[in-house]
JSON list of C-alpha atoms in Angstrom, two decimals:
[
{"chain": "A", "resi": 1421, "resn": "MET", "atom": "CA", "xyz": [0.00, 0.00, 0.00]},
{"chain": "A", "resi": 1422, "resn": "SER", "atom": "CA", "xyz": [1.41, 3.38, -0.99]},
{"chain": "A", "resi": 1423, "resn": "VAL", "atom": "CA", "xyz": [2.30, 6.06, 1.52]},
{"chain": "A", "resi": 1424, "resn": "SER", "atom": "CA", "xyz": [0.60, 9.36, 0.87]},
{"chain": "A", "resi": 1425, "resn": "PHE", "atom": "CA", "xyz": [0.16, 12.60, 2.76]},
{"chain": "A", "resi": 1426, "resn": "LEU", "atom": "CA", "xyz": [-2.80, 14.95, 2.75]},
{"chain": "A", "resi": 1427, "resn": "ALA", "atom": "CA", "xyz": [-1.79, 18.60, 2.65]},
{"chain": "A", "resi": 1428, "resn": "TYR", "atom": "CA", "xyz": [-3.89, 21.73, 2.98]},
{"chain": "A", "resi": 1429, "resn": "THR", "atom": "CA", "xyz": [-3.42, 25.32, 1.91]},
{"chain": "A", "resi": 1430, "resn": "GLY", "atom": "CA", "xyz": [-5.39, 28.49, 2.46]},
{"chain": "A", "resi": 1431, "resn": "LEU", "atom": "CA", "xyz": [-6.39, 27.61, 6.02]},
{"chain": "A", "resi": 1432, "resn": "LYS", "atom": "CA", "xyz": [-8.62, 30.18, 7.71]},
{"chain": "A", "resi": 1433, "resn": "LYS", "atom": "CA", "xyz": [-9.63, 29.74, 11.33]},
{"chain": "A", "resi": 1434, "resn": "ILE", "atom": "CA", "xyz": [-13.36, 29.46, 11.95]},
{"chain": "A", "resi": 1435, "resn": "THR", "atom": "CA", "xyz": [-14.19, 31.77, 14.85]},
{"chain": "A", "resi": 1436, "resn": "SER", "atom": "CA", "xyz": [-17.98, 32.00, 14.61]},
{"chain": "A", "resi": 1437, "resn": "PHE", "atom": "CA", "xyz": [-21.00, 30.37, 13.04]},
{"chain": "A", "resi": 1438, "resn": "ASP", "atom": "CA", "xyz": [-21.04, 33.10, 10.37]},
{"chain": "A", "resi": 1439, "resn": "ASP", "atom": "CA", "xyz": [-17.46, 32.20, 9.38]},
{"chain": "A", "resi": 1440, "resn": "GLU", "atom": "CA", "xyz": [-18.46, 28.56, 9.07]},
{"chain": "A", "resi": 1441, "resn": "VAL", "atom": "CA", "xyz": [-21.46, 29.39, 6.86]},
{"chain": "A", "resi": 1442, "resn": "ASP", "atom": "CA", "xyz": [-19.33, 31.60, 4.60]},
{"chain": "A", "resi": 1443, "resn": "ALA", "atom": "CA", "xyz": [-16.65, 28.94, 4.32]},
{"chain": "A", "resi": 1444, "resn": "GLY", "atom": "CA", "xyz": [-19.19, 26.24, 3.52]},
{"chain": "A", "resi": 1445, "resn": "GLU", "atom": "CA", "xyz": [-20.89, 28.36, 0.87]},
{"chain": "A", "resi": 1446, "resn": "ASN", "atom": "CA", "xyz": [-17.52, 28.91, -0.83]},
{"chain": "A", "resi": 1447, "resn": "GLY", "atom": "CA", "xyz": [-17.03, 25.16, -1.12]},
{"chain": "A", "resi": 1448, "resn": "ASN", "atom": "CA", "xyz": [-14.17, 24.96, 1.35]},
{"chain": "A", "resi": 1449, "resn": "GLU", "atom": "CA", "xyz": [-13.57, 21.85, 3.37]},
{"chain": "A", "resi": 1450, "resn": "PHE", "atom": "CA", "xyz": [-13.00, 21.92, 7.10]},
{"chain": "A", "resi": 1451, "resn": "VAL", "atom": "CA", "xyz": [-9.90, 20.75, 8.94]},
{"chain": "A", "resi": 1452, "resn": "LYS", "atom": "CA", "xyz": [-9.48, 20.21, 12.68]},
{"chain": "A", "resi": 1453, "resn": "VAL", "atom": "CA", "xyz": [-5.93, 20.69, 13.95]},
{"chain": "A", "resi": 1454, "resn": "TYR", "atom": "CA", "xyz": [-4.51, 17.92, 16.10]},
{"chain": "A", "resi": 1455, "resn": "GLY", "atom": "CA", "xyz": [-1.55, 18.64, 18.34]},
{"chain": "A", "resi": 1456, "resn": "HIS", "atom": "CA", "xyz": [1.58, 16.76, 19.34]},
{"chain": "A", "resi": 1457, "resn": "PRO", "atom": "CA", "xyz": [2.26, 16.52, 23.07]},
{"chain": "A", "resi": 1458, "resn": "TRP", "atom": "CA", "xyz": [5.70, 15.07, 22.23]},
{"chain": "A", "resi": 1459, "resn": "SER", "atom": "CA", "xyz": [6.52, 17.90, 19.76]},
{"chain": "A", "resi": 1460, "resn": "PRO", "atom": "CA", "xyz": [4.24, 20.92, 20.31]},
{"chain": "A", "resi": 1461, "resn": "PHE", "atom": "CA", "xyz": [6.21, 23.04, 17.80]},
{"chain": "A", "resi": 1462, "resn": "PHE", "atom": "CA", "xyz": [4.77, 20.96, 14.92]},
{"chain": "A", "resi": 1463, "resn": "THR", "atom": "CA", "xyz": [1.55, 22.97, 14.92]},
{"chain": "A", "resi": 1464, "resn": "GLU", "atom": "CA", "xyz": [3.07, 26.43, 15.37]},
{"chain": "A", "resi": 1465, "resn": "GLY", "atom": "CA", "xyz": [1.06, 28.92, 13.36]},
{"chain": "A", "resi": 1466, "resn": "LEU", "atom": "CA", "xyz": [-2.18, 27.04, 14.01]},
{"chain": "A", "resi": 1467, "resn": "ASP", "atom": "CA", "xyz": [-4.38, 26.68, 17.08]},
{"chain": "A", "resi": 1468, "resn": "VAL", "atom": "CA", "xyz": [-4.63, 23.10, 18.33]},
{"chain": "A", "resi": 1469, "resn": "SER", "atom": "CA", "xyz": [-8.21, 21.76, 18.38]},
{"chain": "A", "resi": 1470, "resn": "ALA", "atom": "CA", "xyz": [-9.43, 24.70, 16.28]},
{"chain": "A", "resi": 1471, "resn": "LEU", "atom": "CA", "xyz": [-11.48, 24.24, 13.14]},
{"chain": "A", "resi": 1472, "resn": "TYR", "atom": "CA", "xyz": [-10.18, 25.76, 9.89]},
{"chain": "A", "resi": 1473, "resn": "ALA", "atom": "CA", "xyz": [-11.71, 26.27, 6.47]},
{"chain": "A", "resi": 1474, "resn": "CYS", "atom": "CA", "xyz": [-9.42, 24.89, 3.81]},
{"chain": "A", "resi": 1475, "resn": "ALA", "atom": "CA", "xyz": [-9.22, 26.55, 0.39]},
{"chain": "A", "resi": 1476, "resn": "GLU", "atom": "CA", "xyz": [-7.49, 23.58, -1.23]},
{"chain": "A", "resi": 1477, "resn": "ARG", "atom": "CA", "xyz": [-6.21, 20.15, -0.34]},
{"chain": "A", "resi": 1478, "resn": "THR", "atom": "CA", "xyz": [-3.96, 17.78, -2.24]},
{"chain": "A", "resi": 1479, "resn": "ARG", "atom": "CA", "xyz": [-2.91, 14.22, -1.64]},
{"chain": "A", "resi": 1480, "resn": "PHE", "atom": "CA", "xyz": [0.80, 13.67, -2.28]},
{"chain": "A", "resi": 1481, "resn": "TYR", "atom": "CA", "xyz": [1.66, 10.09, -3.21]},
{"chain": "A", "resi": 1482, "resn": "VAL", "atom": "CA", "xyz": [5.31, 9.79, -2.28]},
{"chain": "A", "resi": 1483, "resn": "PHE", "atom": "CA", "xyz": [6.30, 6.20, -1.49]},
{"chain": "A", "resi": 1484, "resn": "ASP", "atom": "CA", "xyz": [5.23, 2.88, -2.99]},
{"chain": "A", "resi": 1485, "resn": "ASP", "atom": "CA", "xyz": [4.88, 1.24, 0.42]},
{"chain": "A", "resi": 1486, "resn": "HIS", "atom": "CA", "xyz": [5.52, 1.78, 4.11]},
{"chain": "A", "resi": 1487, "resn": "SER", "atom": "CA", "xyz": [8.87, -0.05, 4.16]},
{"chain": "A", "resi": 1488, "resn": "GLU", "atom": "CA", "xyz": [10.18, 2.20, 1.37]},
{"chain": "A", "resi": 1489, "resn": "PHE", "atom": "CA", "xyz": [9.15, 5.22, 3.47]},
{"chain": "A", "resi": 1490, "resn": "VAL", "atom": "CA", "xyz": [10.87, 3.87, 6.60]},
{"chain": "A", "resi": 1491, "resn": "ASP", "atom": "CA", "xyz": [14.03, 3.03, 4.64]},
{"chain": "A", "resi": 1492, "resn": "TRP", "atom": "CA", "xyz": [14.08, 6.58, 3.23]},
{"chain": "A", "resi": 1493, "resn": "ILE", "atom": "CA", "xyz": [13.70, 8.10, 6.70]},
{"chain": "A", "resi": 1494, "resn": "VAL", "atom": "CA", "xyz": [16.52, 5.95, 8.09]},
{"chain": "A", "resi": 1495, "resn": "GLU", "atom": "CA", "xyz": [18.81, 6.78, 5.17]},
{"chain": "A", "resi": 1496, "resn": "LEU", "atom": "CA", "xyz": [18.08, 10.51, 5.56]},
{"chain": "A", "resi": 1497, "resn": "SER", "atom": "CA", "xyz": [18.77, 10.17, 9.28]},
{"chain": "A", "resi": 1498, "resn": "TYR", "atom": "CA", "xyz": [22.23, 8.70, 8.63]},
{"chain": "A", "resi": 1499, "resn": "LEU", "atom": "CA", "xyz": [22.95, 11.40, 6.06]},
{"chain": "A", "resi": 1500, "resn": "VAL", "atom": "CA", "xyz": [22.40, 14.19, 8.61]},
{"chain": "A", "resi": 1501, "resn": "GLY", "atom": "CA", "xyz": [24.19, 12.42, 11.46]},
{"chain": "A", "resi": 1502, "resn": "CYS", "atom": "CA", "xyz": [21.32, 10.93, 13.49]},
{"chain": "A", "resi": 1503, "resn": "ASP", "atom": "CA", "xyz": [22.43, 7.36, 12.73]},
{"chain": "A", "resi": 1504, "resn": "GLY", "atom": "CA", "xyz": [18.88, 6.03, 12.61]},
{"chain": "A", "resi": 1505, "resn": "LYS", "atom": "CA", "xyz": [17.90, 7.49, 16.00]},
{"chain": "A", "resi": 1506, "resn": "ILE", "atom": "CA", "xyz": [15.04, 9.88, 16.72]},
{"chain": "A", "resi": 1507, "resn": "PRO", "atom": "CA", "xyz": [16.45, 13.26, 17.79]},
{"chain": "A", "resi": 1508, "resn": "GLU", "atom": "CA", "xyz": [15.29, 14.98, 20.96]},
{"chain": "A", "resi": 1509, "resn": "ALA", "atom": "CA", "xyz": [12.53, 17.60, 20.68]},
{"chain": "A", "resi": 1510, "resn": "ASP", "atom": "CA", "xyz": [15.00, 20.42, 21.33]},
{"chain": "A", "resi": 1511, "resn": "SER", "atom": "CA", "xyz": [17.56, 19.10, 18.83]},
{"chain": "A", "resi": 1512, "resn": "ARG", "atom": "CA", "xyz": [18.66, 21.36, 15.99]},
{"chain": "A", "resi": 1513, "resn": "VAL", "atom": "CA", "xyz": [19.40, 18.50, 13.59]},
{"chain": "A", "resi": 1514, "resn": "ALA", "atom": "CA", "xyz": [18.11, 18.97, 10.05]},
{"chain": "A", "resi": 1515, "resn": "PHE", "atom": "CA", "xyz": [14.77, 17.27, 9.34]},
{"chain": "A", "resi": 1516, "resn": "ARG", "atom": "CA", "xyz": [14.12, 16.81, 13.07]},
{"chain": "A", "resi": 1517, "resn": "ASP", "atom": "CA", "xyz": [10.39, 17.30, 12.51]},
{"chain": "A", "resi": 1518, "resn": "ILE", "atom": "CA", "xyz": [10.23, 14.50, 9.96]},
{"chain": "A", "resi": 1519, "resn": "PHE", "atom": "CA", "xyz": [12.16, 12.13, 12.22]},
{"chain": "A", "resi": 1520, "resn": "ARG", "atom": "CA", "xyz": [9.92, 12.96, 15.20]},
{"chain": "A", "resi": 1521, "resn": "SER", "atom": "CA", "xyz": [6.64, 12.66, 13.25]},
{"chain": "A", "resi": 1522, "resn": "GLY", "atom": "CA", "xyz": [6.32, 8.90, 13.55]},
{"chain": "A", "resi": 1523, "resn": "ASN", "atom": "CA", "xyz": [3.31, 9.19, 15.84]},
{"chain": "A", "resi": 1524, "resn": "GLY", "atom": "CA", "xyz": [1.30, 11.08, 13.23]},
{"chain": "A", "resi": 1525, "resn": "GLY", "atom": "CA", "xyz": [-0.66, 14.30, 13.51]},
{"chain": "A", "resi": 1526, "resn": "MET", "atom": "CA", "xyz": [-0.28, 17.59, 11.70]},
{"chain": "A", "resi": 1527, "resn": "ILE", "atom": "CA", "xyz": [2.63, 19.80, 10.78]},
{"chain": "A", "resi": 1528, "resn": "GLY", "atom": "CA", "xyz": [1.67, 23.46, 10.46]},
{"chain": "A", "resi": 1529, "resn": "PRO", "atom": "CA", "xyz": [2.99, 26.26, 8.27]},
{"chain": "A", "resi": 1530, "resn": "VAL", "atom": "CA", "xyz": [5.94, 27.31, 10.46]},
{"chain": "A", "resi": 1531, "resn": "ALA", "atom": "CA", "xyz": [7.39, 23.78, 10.73]},
{"chain": "A", "resi": 1532, "resn": "SER", "atom": "CA", "xyz": [6.63, 23.21, 7.02]},
{"chain": "A", "resi": 1533, "resn": "ALA", "atom": "CA", "xyz": [8.55, 26.36, 6.03]},
{"chain": "A", "resi": 1534, "resn": "LYS", "atom": "CA", "xyz": [11.44, 25.28, 8.28]},
{"chain": "A", "resi": 1535, "resn": "LEU", "atom": "CA", "xyz": [11.52, 21.89, 6.56]},
{"chain": "A", "resi": 1536, "resn": "VAL", "atom": "CA", "xyz": [11.51, 23.51, 3.10]},
{"chain": "A", "resi": 1537, "resn": "ALA", "atom": "CA", "xyz": [14.54, 25.59, 4.13]},
{"chain": "A", "resi": 1538, "resn": "GLU", "atom": "CA", "xyz": [16.29, 22.43, 5.35]},
{"chain": "A", "resi": 1539, "resn": "PHE", "atom": "CA", "xyz": [15.49, 20.60, 2.10]},
{"chain": "A", "resi": 1540, "resn": "ASP", "atom": "CA", "xyz": [16.98, 23.53, 0.19]},
{"chain": "A", "resi": 1541, "resn": "GLU", "atom": "CA", "xyz": [20.06, 23.69, 2.44]},
{"chain": "A", "resi": 1542, "resn": "TRP", "atom": "CA", "xyz": [20.78, 19.97, 2.00]},
{"chain": "A", "resi": 1543, "resn": "ASP", "atom": "CA", "xyz": [19.81, 19.68, -1.67]},
{"chain": "A", "resi": 1544, "resn": "ASP", "atom": "CA", "xyz": [23.31, 19.78, -3.18]},
{"chain": "A", "resi": 1545, "resn": "ARG", "atom": "CA", "xyz": [24.68, 17.20, -0.73]},
{"chain": "A", "resi": 1546, "resn": "VAL", "atom": "CA", "xyz": [21.72, 14.88, -1.22]},
{"chain": "A", "resi": 1547, "resn": "ARG", "atom": "CA", "xyz": [21.75, 15.22, -5.00]},
{"chain": "A", "resi": 1548, "resn": "LEU", "atom": "CA", "xyz": [25.48, 14.44, -5.14]},
{"chain": "A", "resi": 1549, "resn": "ASN", "atom": "CA", "xyz": [25.39, 11.52, -2.68]},
{"chain": "A", "resi": 1550, "resn": "LYS", "atom": "CA", "xyz": [21.98, 9.93, -3.20]},
{"chain": "A", "resi": 1551, "resn": "LYS", "atom": "CA", "xyz": [20.77, 9.08, -6.65]},
{"chain": "A", "resi": 1552, "resn": "GLY", "atom": "CA", "xyz": [17.64, 7.55, -8.10]},
{"chain": "A", "resi": 1553, "resn": "LYS", "atom": "CA", "xyz": [14.57, 7.00, -5.96]},
{"chain": "A", "resi": 1554, "resn": "PHE", "atom": "CA", "xyz": [16.04, 8.55, -2.82]},
{"chain": "A", "resi": 1555, "resn": "TYR", "atom": "CA", "xyz": [16.44, 11.94, -4.47]},
{"chain": "A", "resi": 1556, "resn": "LYS", "atom": "CA", "xyz": [13.07, 11.64, -6.21]},
{"chain": "A", "resi": 1557, "resn": "HIS", "atom": "CA", "xyz": [11.43, 11.07, -2.81]},
{"chain": "A", "resi": 1558, "resn": "TYR", "atom": "CA", "xyz": [13.47, 13.93, -1.38]},
{"chain": "A", "resi": 1559, "resn": "LEU", "atom": "CA", "xyz": [12.01, 16.32, -3.97]},
{"chain": "A", "resi": 1560, "resn": "LEU", "atom": "CA", "xyz": [8.48, 15.00, -3.47]},
{"chain": "A", "resi": 1561, "resn": "MET", "atom": "CA", "xyz": [8.72, 15.48, 0.31]},
{"chain": "A", "resi": 1562, "resn": "ARG", "atom": "CA", "xyz": [10.07, 19.01, -0.22]},
{"chain": "A", "resi": 1563, "resn": "GLY", "atom": "CA", "xyz": [7.14, 19.81, -2.51]},
{"chain": "A", "resi": 1564, "resn": "LEU", "atom": "CA", "xyz": [4.69, 18.49, 0.05]},
{"chain": "A", "resi": 1565, "resn": "PHE", "atom": "CA", "xyz": [5.96, 20.82, 2.76]},
{"chain": "A", "resi": 1566, "resn": "GLU", "atom": "CA", "xyz": [6.32, 23.75, 0.37]},
{"chain": "A", "resi": 1567, "resn": "TYR", "atom": "CA", "xyz": [2.62, 23.38, -0.50]},
{"chain": "A", "resi": 1568, "resn": "ALA", "atom": "CA", "xyz": [1.70, 23.90, 3.18]},
{"chain": "A", "resi": 1569, "resn": "SER", "atom": "CA", "xyz": [4.40, 26.39, 4.15]},
{"chain": "A", "resi": 1570, "resn": "ALA", "atom": "CA", "xyz": [2.50, 29.67, 3.71]},
{"chain": "A", "resi": 1571, "resn": "ASP", "atom": "CA", "xyz": [-0.88, 29.04, 5.29]},
{"chain": "A", "resi": 1572, "resn": "GLY", "atom": "CA", "xyz": [-1.45, 25.32, 5.41]},
{"chain": "A", "resi": 1573, "resn": "ALA", "atom": "CA", "xyz": [-0.72, 22.05, 7.13]},
{"chain": "A", "resi": 1574, "resn": "VAL", "atom": "CA", "xyz": [0.36, 18.51, 6.36]},
{"chain": "A", "resi": 1575, "resn": "ASN", "atom": "CA", "xyz": [-1.57, 15.62, 7.82]},
{"chain": "A", "resi": 1576, "resn": "ILE", "atom": "CA", "xyz": [1.07, 12.99, 8.39]},
{"chain": "A", "resi": 1577, "resn": "TYR", "atom": "CA", "xyz": [-1.46, 10.27, 9.13]},
{"chain": "A", "resi": 1578, "resn": "GLY", "atom": "CA", "xyz": [-1.84, 10.02, 5.37]}
]
């Protein structure tokens, strides 16, 4: 079974019944934000448990199966010096938020923008050292987080 991620853009917090009616009439979908007690910074830029109207959502199909996804995560971890281990919440290691996202949930616009910057910073090294599918997945994951980086979120439950 393929591994995919649902990403949202154009999130607008619903603060009253009138907001909800307007959002529904415009054809927007609704998204509830779920937090991460183990990594509260994931949802920065969004209010946990709040309801948002979503202007657009896209499903990103990135990996052919779960084992391919896990292998990619482990390989990325070794590349940035984590040696297959999950970094601490306060770690500054690149891609920390991806490594710590194994329990699912949502990654908001601030963490998404941070990840895009890390993908950009590491791009030359990854492109030179990792060919084929690894780099293809690298670019797909970057695109996923870029999609959500302005005013969106990524649901990492898939």
